[in-house]
Amino acid sequence: QPAIRLEGVGKTYPDGTVAVQALDLEVRRGELVCLVGPSGCGKSTTLKMVNRLIEPTSGRILLDGRDVTRTDPVRLRREIGYVIQQVGLFPHQSVLANVMTVPLLLGEPKRVARERAAELLETVGLEVATYGERYPHQLSGGQRQRVGVARALAANPPLLLMDEPFGAVDPVVRVRLQDEFLRLQRELGKTVVMVTHDIDEAVRLGDRVAVFAEGGRLAQYDVPAAVLGEP
Ligand code: ADP
Ligand code: ADP
C-alpha cells in the first residue's frame, strides 16, 4: 500500500484558474519524491492538497489508504510535517524553543525535547551554543529556513512535505544541507515529497522525480536517470 496515492486529482481555484489536472501519483513508504517543473504548474497546490490545506475539486487523495477528507485534521497535523520557504517561526521564541515546541506539545519531557532539538539544529548546521538562544530576526534567511527544517523533523512525522525547503540557503551550505537531509531521511525512513524548481536538486535527491508541465499536468514520473534521458 503506497504512503500517498492521488487518483485523478484536479484543482480549479474559485477564480477559474486551473492549477492541477487529472493527476495520478503514488509515493511509496520511505520514498523521496521531488515535484519539479516551471513556476505556476501546480506543484505547491498539489502539496497543499495532500495535507488538506486546500481541497481538490476532483479526484481523491489517500494516505496509507485512508481518504484525507475522512481523516481527523489533528491526526493529519501530527502525521505530516510541512516546510515552506517563508517558514513561520515563532518570533518571540528562541531558535531552540522554536524547535522544541512540537515535541513538548506531543508530551515529550522537556529534557528529551531539548536534547532532540539541539541534535537536529546541529544536523542542519546550526550550533546550539551559537544559535540556540538567538531569535528568528537575528538569523539570515537561509538560517531561518534551516530552523524550519529542524522544527519539522523534531515532530518526527512519518511524512514530510517540503516546498522549496532549501531555496533561501546559499549554494555552498545548500549542498551540505541536502546531503545531511538525505542521510537523515534514509536513516529515519521518512516519506518525503519535495517541491523544487531546480532539476539538479530533483535528480540528486529524488528516488523518483515527478515532472510537471504547464496547466498542472504530470508530464513524467520516473527515476532520475530516466528523467535525464540516460539509457
Ligand atoms: P507552482 O508551485 O508550480 O509554482 P502553484 O501550485 O503555486 O504552482 O500554482 C498553480 C497555478 O494556480 C498558478 O497559475 C497560480 O497562479 C494559481 N494559483 C495558486 N494559488 C491560487 C489561488 N489561491 N487562487 C487562484 N489561483 C491560484
Ligand atoms: P544571508 O546572506 O544568508 O542572508 P545575512 O547577511 O542576513 O545572511 O546574515 C549574515 C550573518 O549575520 C548571519 O550569520 C546571521 O546570523 C547574522 N545576522 C543577521 N541579522 C542579524 C541580527 N539582527 N542580529 C545578529 N546577527 C544577525
Coordinates of N, CA and C and ligand atoms in Angstrom, one line a residue:
Q1 N 0.8 -1.2 0.0 CA 0.0 0.0 0.0 C 0.9 1.3 0.0
P2 N 0.7 2.2 -1.0 CA 1.5 3.4 -1.0 C 1.2 4.3 0.1
A3 N 2.2 5.1 0.5 CA 2.0 6.1 1.6 C 1.1 7.2 1.1
I4 N 1.2 7.5 -0.2 CA 0.3 8.6 -0.7 C -0.2 8.1 -2.1
R5 N -1.4 8.3 -2.4 CA -2.0 8.0 -3.6 C -2.9 9.0 -4.1
L6 N -2.6 9.7 -5.2 CA -3.5 10.6 -5.8 C -4.2 10.0 -7.0
E7 N -5.5 10.1 -7.0 CA -6.3 9.5 -8.1 C -7.1 10.5 -8.8
G8 N -6.7 10.8 -10.0 CA -7.4 11.8 -10.9 C -7.7 13.1 -10.2
V9 N -6.7 13.6 -9.5 CA -6.8 14.8 -8.7 C -6.8 16.1 -9.6
G10 N -7.7 16.9 -9.4 CA -7.7 18.2 -10.1 C -8.0 19.3 -9.1
K11 N -7.5 20.5 -9.5 CA -7.8 21.7 -8.7 C -8.1 22.9 -9.6
T12 N -9.3 23.4 -9.5 CA -9.6 24.7 -10.2 C -9.9 25.7 -9.1
Y13 N -9.1 26.8 -9.0 CA -9.4 27.8 -8.0 C -10.7 28.5 -8.3
P14 N -11.3 29.1 -7.2 CA -12.6 29.8 -7.4 C -12.6 30.8 -8.5
D15 N -11.4 31.4 -8.8 CA -11.4 32.4 -9.9 C -11.2 31.8 -11.3
G16 N -11.3 30.5 -11.3 CA -11.3 29.8 -12.6 C -9.9 29.3 -13.0
T17 N -8.9 29.6 -12.3 CA -7.5 29.1 -12.6 C -7.4 27.6 -12.4
V18 N -7.1 26.9 -13.5 CA -6.9 25.5 -13.4 C -5.4 25.2 -13.0
A19 N -5.3 24.8 -11.8 CA -3.9 24.6 -11.2 C -3.4 23.2 -11.4
V20 N -4.2 22.2 -11.3 CA -3.8 20.8 -11.4 C -4.9 20.1 -12.2
Q21 N -4.5 19.2 -13.0 CA -5.5 18.4 -13.8 C -5.2 16.9 -13.8
A22 N -6.2 16.1 -13.6 CA -6.1 14.7 -13.8 C -4.8 14.1 -13.3
L23 N -4.4 14.3 -12.1 CA -3.2 13.9 -11.6 C -3.3 12.6 -10.9
D24 N -2.5 11.6 -11.4 CA -2.3 10.3 -10.8 C -0.9 10.2 -10.3
L25 N -0.7 9.9 -9.0 CA 0.6 9.8 -8.5 C 0.7 8.9 -7.2
E26 N 1.7 8.1 -7.2 CA 1.8 7.2 -6.0 C 3.2 7.4 -5.4
V27 N 3.3 7.5 -4.1 CA 4.5 7.7 -3.4 C 4.6 6.5 -2.4
R28 N 5.7 5.7 -2.5 CA 5.9 4.6 -1.6 C 6.4 5.0 -0.3
R29 N 6.2 4.2 0.7 CA 6.7 4.5 2.0 C 8.2 4.5 2.0
G30 N 8.7 5.6 2.6 CA 10.2 5.7 2.7 C 10.8 6.3 1.5
E31 N 10.0 6.7 0.5 CA 10.5 7.2 -0.7 C 10.6 8.7 -0.7
L32 N 11.6 9.3 -1.4 CA 11.7 10.7 -1.5 C 11.4 11.1 -3.0
V33 N 10.3 11.8 -3.1 CA 9.8 12.2 -4.5 C 9.9 13.7 -4.6
C34 N 10.5 14.1 -5.7 CA 10.6 15.5 -6.0 C 9.6 15.9 -7.1
L35 N 8.9 17.0 -6.8 CA 8.0 17.6 -7.8 C 8.7 18.7 -8.4
V36 N 8.9 18.7 -9.7 CA 9.7 19.7 -10.4 C 9.0 20.2 -11.6
G37 N 9.3 21.4 -12.0 CA 8.7 22.0 -13.2 C 8.7 23.5 -13.1
P38 N 8.3 24.2 -14.2 CA 8.3 25.6 -14.2 C 7.3 26.2 -13.2
S39 N 7.5 27.5 -12.8 CA 6.7 28.2 -11.9 C 5.2 28.2 -12.4
G40 N 4.3 28.0 -11.5 CA 2.9 28.1 -11.8 C 2.3 26.8 -12.4
C41 N 3.0 25.7 -12.3 CA 2.5 24.5 -12.9 C 1.8 23.5 -11.9
G42 N 1.5 24.0 -10.7 CA 0.7 23.3 -9.8 C 1.4 22.5 -8.7
K43 N 2.7 22.6 -8.6 CA 3.4 21.8 -7.6 C 3.0 22.2 -6.2
S44 N 3.0 23.4 -5.8 CA 2.6 23.8 -4.4 C 1.2 23.5 -4.2
T45 N 0.3 23.7 -5.2 CA -1.1 23.3 -5.0 C -1.2 21.8 -4.7
T46 N -0.5 21.0 -5.4 CA -0.5 19.5 -5.1 C -0.1 19.2 -3.7
L47 N 1.0 19.9 -3.2 CA 1.4 19.6 -1.9 C 0.4 20.0 -0.8
K48 N -0.2 21.2 -1.1 CA -1.3 21.7 -0.1 C -2.5 20.8 -0.1
M49 N -2.8 20.2 -1.2 CA -3.9 19.3 -1.2 C -3.6 18.0 -0.4
V50 N -2.4 17.6 -0.4 CA -2.0 16.3 0.3 C -2.2 16.6 1.8
N51 N -1.8 17.8 2.3 CA -2.1 18.0 3.7 C -3.3 18.7 4.0
R52 N -4.2 18.8 3.0 CA -5.5 19.3 3.2 C -5.6 20.8 3.6
L53 N -4.6 21.5 3.2 CA -4.7 23.0 3.4 C -5.7 23.5 2.3
I54 N -5.8 22.8 1.2 CA -6.9 23.1 0.2 C -7.5 21.8 -0.3
E55 N -8.7 21.9 -0.7 CA -9.4 20.7 -1.2 C -9.4 20.6 -2.7
P56 N -9.2 19.4 -3.2 CA -9.2 19.2 -4.6 C -10.7 19.4 -5.1
T57 N -10.8 19.8 -6.4 CA -12.1 20.0 -7.0 C -12.5 18.7 -7.7
S58 N -11.6 17.7 -7.9 CA -11.9 16.4 -8.4 C -10.9 15.4 -8.0
G59 N -11.3 14.1 -8.0 CA -10.4 13.0 -7.6 C -10.3 12.9 -6.1
R60 N -9.4 12.0 -5.7 CA -9.3 11.8 -4.3 C -7.8 11.5 -3.9
I61 N -7.5 11.7 -2.6 CA -6.2 11.6 -2.1 C -6.2 10.6 -0.9
L62 N -5.4 9.5 -1.0 CA -5.3 8.6 0.0 C -4.0 8.6 0.7
L63 N -4.0 8.6 2.0 CA -2.8 8.5 2.8 C -2.8 7.1 3.5
D64 N -1.9 6.3 3.2 CA -1.9 4.9 3.8 C -3.3 4.3 3.6
G65 N -3.9 4.6 2.4 CA -5.2 4.0 2.1 C -6.4 4.7 2.6
R66 N -6.2 5.7 3.4 CA -7.3 6.5 4.0 C -7.5 7.8 3.2
D67 N -8.8 8.1 2.9 CA -9.1 9.3 2.2 C -8.8 10.5 3.2
V68 N -8.0 11.4 2.7 CA -7.7 12.6 3.6 C -8.9 13.3 4.1
T69 N -9.9 13.4 3.2 CA -11.1 14.1 3.6 C -11.8 13.4 4.8
R70 N -11.5 12.2 5.0 CA -12.1 11.5 6.2 C -11.1 11.2 7.3
T71 N -10.0 12.0 7.3 CA -9.0 11.9 8.3 C -9.1 13.1 9.3
D72 N -9.1 12.8 10.5 CA -9.1 13.8 11.6 C -8.0 14.8 11.3
P73 N -8.3 16.1 11.2 CA -7.3 17.1 10.9 C -6.2 17.1 12.0
V74 N -6.5 16.9 13.2 CA -5.5 16.8 14.3 C -4.5 15.7 14.0
R75 N -5.0 14.6 13.6 CA -4.1 13.5 13.2 C -3.3 13.8 12.0
L76 N -3.9 14.5 11.0 CA -3.1 14.9 9.8 C -2.0 15.8 10.2
R77 N -2.2 16.8 11.1 CA -1.2 17.7 11.5 C 0.0 16.9 12.2
R78 N -0.4 15.9 12.9 CA 0.6 15.1 13.7 C 1.4 14.2 12.7
E79 N 0.8 13.8 11.7 CA 1.5 12.8 10.8 C 2.2 13.4 9.7
I80 N 1.9 14.7 9.4 CA 2.5 15.4 8.3 C 3.3 16.6 8.7
G81 N 4.6 16.6 8.4 CA 5.4 17.8 8.6 C 5.4 18.6 7.3
Y82 N 5.3 19.9 7.5 CA 5.2 20.8 6.3 C 6.2 21.9 6.4
V83 N 7.1 22.0 5.4 CA 8.1 23.0 5.4 C 7.9 23.9 4.2
I84 N 7.8 25.2 4.4 CA 7.6 26.1 3.3 C 8.8 27.1 3.3
Q85 N 8.9 27.8 2.1 CA 10.1 28.6 2.0 C 10.0 29.8 3.0
Q86 N 8.8 30.4 3.1 CA 8.7 31.5 4.1 C 8.2 30.9 5.4
V87 N 9.2 30.2 6.0 CA 8.9 29.4 7.2 C 8.5 30.4 8.3
G88 N 7.3 30.0 8.9 CA 6.8 30.8 10.0 C 7.3 30.4 11.4
L89 N 8.5 31.0 11.8 CA 9.0 30.6 13.1 C 8.3 31.6 14.1
F90 N 8.2 31.1 15.4 CA 7.6 32.0 16.4 C 8.6 33.1 16.7
P91 N 8.2 34.3 16.4 CA 9.2 35.4 16.5 C 9.7 35.7 17.9
H92 N 8.8 35.4 18.9 CA 9.2 35.7 20.3 C 9.8 34.5 21.0
Q93 N 10.2 33.5 20.3 CA 10.8 32.3 20.9 C 12.2 32.2 20.3
S94 N 13.1 31.7 21.1 CA 14.5 31.5 20.7 C 14.5 30.3 19.6
V95 N 15.6 30.2 18.9 CA 15.7 29.1 18.0 C 15.5 27.8 18.6
L96 N 16.1 27.5 19.8 CA 15.9 26.3 20.5 C 14.5 26.0 20.9
A97 N 13.8 27.1 21.4 CA 12.4 27.0 21.8 C 11.5 26.7 20.6
N98 N 11.8 27.3 19.5 CA 11.1 27.0 18.2 C 11.1 25.6 17.9
V99 N 12.3 24.9 18.0 CA 12.4 23.5 17.6 C 11.8 22.6 18.6
M100 N 11.8 23.1 19.9 CA 11.3 22.2 21.0 C 9.8 22.2 21.0
T101 N 9.2 23.2 20.4 CA 7.7 23.4 20.6 C 6.9 22.1 20.3
V102 N 7.1 21.5 19.2 CA 6.3 20.4 18.8 C 6.5 19.1 19.7
P103 N 7.7 18.7 20.0 CA 7.9 17.6 20.9 C 7.3 17.9 22.3
L104 N 7.3 19.1 22.7 CA 6.7 19.5 24.0 C 5.2 19.3 23.9
L105 N 4.6 19.8 22.8 CA 3.2 19.6 22.6 C 2.8 18.2 22.5
L106 N 3.7 17.4 22.0 CA 3.4 15.9 21.9 C 3.6 15.2 23.2
G107 N 4.0 16.0 24.2 CA 4.2 15.4 25.6 C 5.5 14.8 25.9
E108 N 6.5 15.2 25.1 CA 7.9 14.7 25.5 C 8.4 15.5 26.7
P109 N 9.1 14.8 27.6 CA 9.7 15.6 28.7 C 10.6 16.7 28.2
K110 N 10.7 17.8 28.9 CA 11.5 18.9 28.5 C 13.0 18.6 28.1
R111 N 13.6 17.7 29.0 CA 15.0 17.4 28.8 C 15.1 16.7 27.4
V112 N 14.2 15.7 27.2 CA 14.3 15.0 25.9 C 14.1 15.9 24.7
A113 N 13.1 16.8 24.8 CA 12.8 17.7 23.7 C 14.0 18.6 23.4
R114 N 14.6 19.0 24.5 CA 15.8 19.9 24.4 C 16.9 19.2 23.7
E115 N 17.2 18.0 24.1 CA 18.3 17.2 23.5 C 18.1 16.9 22.0
R116 N 16.8 16.6 21.8 CA 16.4 16.3 20.4 C 16.5 17.5 19.5
A117 N 16.1 18.7 20.0 CA 16.2 19.9 19.3 C 17.6 20.3 19.0
A118 N 18.4 20.2 20.0 CA 19.8 20.5 19.9 C 20.5 19.6 18.8
E119 N 20.2 18.4 18.8 CA 20.7 17.4 17.9 C 20.3 17.8 16.4
L120 N 19.1 18.1 16.3 CA 18.6 18.5 14.9 C 19.1 19.8 14.4
L121 N 19.3 20.7 15.4 CA 19.9 22.0 15.0 C 21.4 21.8 14.5
E122 N 22.1 20.9 15.2 CA 23.4 20.6 14.7 C 23.4 19.9 13.4
T123 N 22.4 19.1 13.2 CA 22.3 18.4 11.9 C 22.1 19.4 10.7
V124 N 21.3 20.4 10.9 CA 21.1 21.4 9.9 C 22.2 22.5 9.9
G125 N 23.3 22.2 10.7 CA 24.4 23.1 10.6 C 24.3 24.3 11.5
L126 N 23.5 24.3 12.5 CA 23.4 25.5 13.4 C 23.8 25.0 14.8
E127 N 25.0 25.4 15.2 CA 25.5 25.0 16.6 C 24.6 25.7 17.6
V128 N 24.2 24.8 18.6 CA 23.3 25.3 19.6 C 24.0 26.4 20.4
A129 N 25.2 26.3 20.7 CA 26.0 27.2 21.6 C 25.9 28.6 20.9
T130 N 26.0 28.6 19.6 CA 26.0 29.9 18.9 C 24.6 30.4 18.6
Y131 N 23.7 29.5 18.1 CA 22.4 30.0 17.6 C 21.2 29.7 18.5
G132 N 21.4 28.8 19.4 CA 20.2 28.3 20.2 C 19.4 29.4 20.9
E133 N 20.1 30.4 21.4 CA 19.3 31.4 22.2 C 19.0 32.7 21.3
R134 N 19.4 32.6 20.0 CA 19.0 33.7 19.2 C 17.5 33.7 18.8
Y135 N 17.1 34.9 18.4 CA 15.7 34.9 17.9 C 15.6 35.0 16.4
P136 N 14.5 34.5 15.8 CA 14.5 34.4 14.4 C 14.9 35.7 13.6
H137 N 14.6 36.9 14.1 CA 15.1 38.1 13.4 C 16.6 38.3 13.4
Q138 N 17.2 37.5 14.3 CA 18.7 37.6 14.3 C 19.4 36.6 13.4
L139 N 18.6 36.0 12.6 CA 19.2 35.0 11.6 C 19.0 35.5 10.2
S140 N 19.9 34.9 9.4 CA 19.7 35.2 7.9 C 18.6 34.3 7.4
G141 N 18.1 34.7 6.2 CA 17.0 33.9 5.6 C 17.3 32.4 5.5
G142 N 18.5 32.1 5.1 CA 18.9 30.7 5.0 C 18.9 30.0 6.3
Q143 N 19.4 30.7 7.4 CA 19.4 30.1 8.7 C 18.0 29.9 9.2
R144 N 17.1 30.8 9.0 CA 15.7 30.6 9.4 C 15.1 29.4 8.7
Q145 N 15.5 29.2 7.4 CA 15.0 28.1 6.7 C 15.4 26.8 7.3
R146 N 16.7 26.8 7.8 CA 17.2 25.6 8.4 C 16.6 25.3 9.7
V147 N 16.2 26.3 10.4 CA 15.5 26.1 11.7 C 14.1 25.5 11.4
G148 N 13.5 26.0 10.3 CA 12.3 25.4 9.8 C 12.3 23.9 9.5
V149 N 13.4 23.5 8.9 CA 13.6 22.1 8.6 C 13.8 21.3 9.9
A150 N 14.6 21.9 10.8 CA 14.8 21.2 12.1 C 13.5 21.1 12.8
R151 N 12.7 22.1 12.8 CA 11.4 22.1 13.5 C 10.5 21.0 13.0
A152 N 10.5 20.9 11.7 CA 9.6 19.9 11.0 C 10.1 18.5 11.4
L153 N 11.4 18.3 11.4 CA 11.9 17.0 11.8 C 11.7 16.7 13.3
A154 N 11.7 17.7 14.1 CA 11.6 17.5 15.5 C 10.2 16.8 15.9
A155 N 9.2 17.1 15.1 CA 7.9 16.5 15.3 C 7.9 15.0 15.0
N156 N 9.0 14.6 14.3 CA 9.1 13.2 13.9 C 7.9 12.6 13.1
P157 N 7.4 13.4 12.2 CA 6.2 12.8 11.4 C 6.7 11.8 10.4
P158 N 5.9 10.8 10.1 CA 6.3 9.8 9.1 C 6.3 10.4 7.7
L159 N 5.6 11.5 7.5 CA 5.5 12.1 6.2 C 5.9 13.5 6.2
L160 N 6.8 13.9 5.3 CA 7.3 15.3 5.3 C 6.9 15.9 3.9
L161 N 6.3 17.0 3.9 CA 6.0 17.8 2.6 C 6.8 19.0 2.7
M162 N 7.6 19.2 1.7 CA 8.6 20.4 1.7 C 8.5 21.2 0.4
D163 N 8.2 22.5 0.6 CA 8.1 23.3 -0.6 C 9.3 24.2 -0.7
E164 N 10.2 23.9 -1.6 CA 11.5 24.7 -1.8 C 12.2 24.8 -0.5
P165 N 12.4 23.7 0.2 CA 13.0 23.9 1.6 C 14.4 24.5 1.6
F166 N 15.1 24.3 0.6 CA 16.5 24.8 0.6 C 16.7 26.0 -0.3
G167 N 15.5 26.6 -0.7 CA 15.5 27.7 -1.6 C 16.3 28.9 -1.2
A168 N 16.2 29.3 0.1 CA 16.9 30.5 0.6 C 18.3 30.3 1.1
V169 N 18.7 29.0 1.1 CA 20.0 28.7 1.6 C 21.1 28.9 0.6
D170 N 22.2 29.5 1.0 CA 23.2 29.8 0.0 C 23.8 28.5 -0.6
P171 N 24.3 28.6 -1.9 CA 24.6 27.4 -2.6 C 25.6 26.4 -1.9
V172 N 26.6 27.0 -1.2 CA 27.6 26.1 -0.6 C 27.0 25.3 0.5
V173 N 26.2 26.0 1.4 CA 25.6 25.4 2.5 C 24.5 24.4 2.0
R174 N 23.9 24.8 0.9 CA 22.7 24.0 0.4 C 23.1 22.6 0.1
V175 N 24.2 22.4 -0.6 CA 24.7 21.0 -0.9 C 24.9 20.2 0.4
R176 N 25.5 20.8 1.4 CA 25.8 20.1 2.6 C 24.5 19.8 3.3
L177 N 23.6 20.8 3.3 CA 22.3 20.6 3.9 C 21.5 19.5 3.2
Q178 N 21.5 19.5 1.9 CA 20.8 18.4 1.1 C 21.4 17.0 1.5
D179 N 22.7 16.9 1.5 CA 23.3 15.6 1.8 C 22.9 15.2 3.2
E180 N 23.0 16.1 4.2 CA 22.7 15.8 5.6 C 21.2 15.4 5.7
F181 N 20.4 16.1 4.9 CA 18.9 15.8 5.0 C 18.7 14.4 4.4
L182 N 19.4 14.1 3.3 CA 19.2 12.8 2.6 C 19.6 11.7 3.5
R183 N 20.7 11.9 4.2 CA 21.2 10.9 5.2 C 20.1 10.6 6.3
L184 N 19.6 11.7 6.8 CA 18.6 11.6 7.9 C 17.3 11.0 7.4
Q185 N 17.0 11.4 6.2 CA 15.7 10.8 5.6 C 15.8 9.3 5.4
R186 N 17.0 8.8 5.0 CA 17.2 7.4 4.8 C 17.2 6.7 6.2
E187 N 18.0 7.3 7.1 CA 18.1 6.7 8.4 C 16.8 6.6 9.1
L188 N 16.0 7.6 9.0 CA 14.7 7.6 9.7 C 13.6 7.0 8.9
G189 N 13.8 6.7 7.6 CA 12.8 6.1 6.8 C 11.6 7.0 6.5
K190 N 11.9 8.3 6.4 CA 10.8 9.2 6.2 C 10.3 9.1 4.7
T191 N 9.0 9.3 4.6 CA 8.5 9.5 3.2 C 8.5 11.0 3.0
V192 N 9.0 11.5 1.9 CA 9.2 12.9 1.7 C 8.7 13.3 0.3
V193 N 7.9 14.3 0.2 CA 7.6 14.9 -1.1 C 8.1 16.3 -1.1
M194 N 9.0 16.6 -2.0 CA 9.6 17.9 -2.0 C 9.4 18.6 -3.3
V195 N 8.9 19.9 -3.2 CA 8.8 20.7 -4.4 C 10.1 21.5 -4.7
T196 N 10.5 21.5 -5.9 CA 11.7 22.3 -6.2 C 11.5 22.7 -7.7
H197 N 12.1 23.9 -8.0 CA 12.1 24.3 -9.5 C 13.5 23.9 -10.1
D198 N 14.3 23.4 -9.2 CA 15.7 23.1 -9.6 C 15.9 21.6 -10.0
I199 N 16.0 21.3 -11.3 CA 16.0 20.0 -11.8 C 17.3 19.2 -11.2
D200 N 18.4 20.0 -11.0 CA 19.6 19.3 -10.5 C 19.3 18.8 -9.1
E201 N 18.6 19.6 -8.3 CA 18.3 19.2 -6.9 C 17.3 18.0 -7.0
A202 N 16.4 18.1 -7.9 CA 15.4 17.0 -8.0 C 16.0 15.6 -8.3
V203 N 16.9 15.6 -9.3 CA 17.5 14.4 -9.7 C 18.6 13.9 -8.7
R204 N 19.2 14.8 -8.0 CA 20.2 14.5 -7.0 C 19.5 13.8 -5.7
L205 N 18.4 14.4 -5.4 CA 17.7 13.9 -4.1 C 16.7 12.9 -4.3
G206 N 15.9 13.0 -5.4 CA 14.7 12.2 -5.6 C 15.0 10.7 -5.9
D207 N 14.2 9.8 -5.2 CA 14.2 8.4 -5.7 C 13.4 8.4 -7.0
R208 N 12.4 9.2 -7.0 CA 11.7 9.4 -8.3 C 11.4 10.9 -8.4
V209 N 11.2 11.3 -9.7 CA 11.0 12.7 -10.0 C 9.7 12.8 -10.8
A210 N 8.8 13.7 -10.3 CA 7.6 14.0 -11.0 C 7.7 15.3 -11.7
V211 N 7.7 15.3 -13.0 CA 7.9 16.5 -13.8 C 6.6 17.0 -14.2
F212 N 6.3 18.2 -13.7 CA 5.0 18.9 -14.0 C 5.2 19.8 -15.2
A213 N 4.1 19.9 -16.0 CA 4.1 20.8 -17.2 C 3.0 21.9 -17.0
E214 N 3.1 22.8 -17.9 CA 2.1 23.9 -18.0 C 0.7 23.3 -17.8
G215 N -0.2 24.0 -17.1 CA -1.6 23.6 -16.9 C -1.8 22.5 -15.9
G216 N -0.7 22.3 -15.1 CA -0.8 21.4 -13.9 C -1.0 19.9 -14.3
R217 N -0.3 19.5 -15.4 CA -0.4 18.1 -15.8 C 1.0 17.5 -15.5
L218 N 0.9 16.2 -15.2 CA 2.1 15.4 -14.9 C 2.7 14.9 -16.3
A219 N 3.9 15.4 -16.6 CA 4.5 15.1 -17.9 C 5.3 13.8 -17.8
Q220 N 5.9 13.5 -16.7 CA 6.7 12.3 -16.5 C 6.8 12.0 -15.0
Y221 N 6.9 10.7 -14.7 CA 7.1 10.3 -13.3 C 8.0 9.1 -13.3
D222 N 9.3 9.3 -13.0 CA 10.2 8.2 -13.2 C 11.5 8.4 -12.3
V223 N 12.4 7.4 -12.3 CA 13.6 7.6 -11.6 C 14.5 8.6 -12.3
P224 N 15.4 9.2 -11.5 CA 16.2 10.4 -12.1 C 16.9 10.1 -13.4
A225 N 17.5 8.9 -13.6 CA 18.2 8.6 -14.8 C 17.2 8.6 -16.0
A226 N 16.0 8.1 -15.8 CA 15.1 8.2 -16.9 C 14.6 9.6 -17.2
V227 N 14.5 10.4 -16.2 CA 14.1 11.8 -16.4 C 15.2 12.5 -17.2
L228 N 16.4 12.2 -16.9 CA 17.5 12.9 -17.5 C 17.7 12.3 -19.0
G229 N 17.0 11.2 -19.3 CA 17.1 10.7 -20.6 C 18.3 9.8 -20.8
E230 N 18.9 9.3 -19.7 CA 20.0 8.4 -19.9 C 19.6 7.0 -20.2
P231 N 20.3 6.3 -21.0 CA 19.9 5.0 -21.5 C 20.0 4.0 -20.3
Ligands
ADP1 P1 3.9 26.1 -8.6 O1 4.0 25.6 -7.2 O2 4.2 25.0 -9.6 O3 4.6 27.3 -8.9 P2 1.2 26.7 -7.8 O4 0.5 25.4 -7.4 O5 1.6 27.7 -6.8 O6 2.3 26.4 -8.9 O7 0.1 27.5 -8.8 C1 -0.5 26.8 -9.9 C2 -1.5 27.8 -10.6 O8 -2.5 28.2 -9.7 C3 -0.8 29.2 -10.9 O9 -1.4 29.6 -12.1 C4 -1.2 30.1 -9.8 O10 -1.2 31.4 -10.2 C5 -2.5 29.6 -9.4 N1 -2.9 29.8 -8.0 C6 -2.2 29.4 -6.9 N2 -2.9 29.7 -5.8 C7 -4.0 30.3 -6.2 C8 -5.2 30.9 -5.5 N3 -5.2 30.9 -4.2 N4 -6.1 31.4 -6.3 C9 -6.1 31.4 -7.6 N5 -5.1 30.9 -8.3 C10 -4.0 30.4 -7.6
ADP2 P1 22.5 35.8 4.2 O1 23.5 36.2 3.2 O2 22.4 34.3 4.4 O3 21.1 36.4 4.0 P2 22.8 37.8 6.3 O4 23.6 38.8 5.6 O5 21.4 38.1 6.5 O6 23.0 36.4 5.6 O7 23.5 37.5 7.7 C1 24.8 37.2 7.8 C2 25.1 36.8 9.3 O8 24.7 37.8 10.2 C3 24.4 35.5 9.7 O9 25.4 34.7 10.4 C4 23.3 36.0 10.6 O10 23.2 35.0 11.7 C5 23.9 37.3 11.2 N1 22.8 38.2 11.5 C6 21.9 38.7 10.6 N2 21.0 39.5 11.1 C7 21.4 39.6 12.4 C8 20.9 40.3 13.6 N3 19.8 41.1 13.5 N4 21.5 40.1 14.8 C9 22.5 39.3 14.9 N5 23.1 38.6 13.8 C10 22.5 38.8 12.7

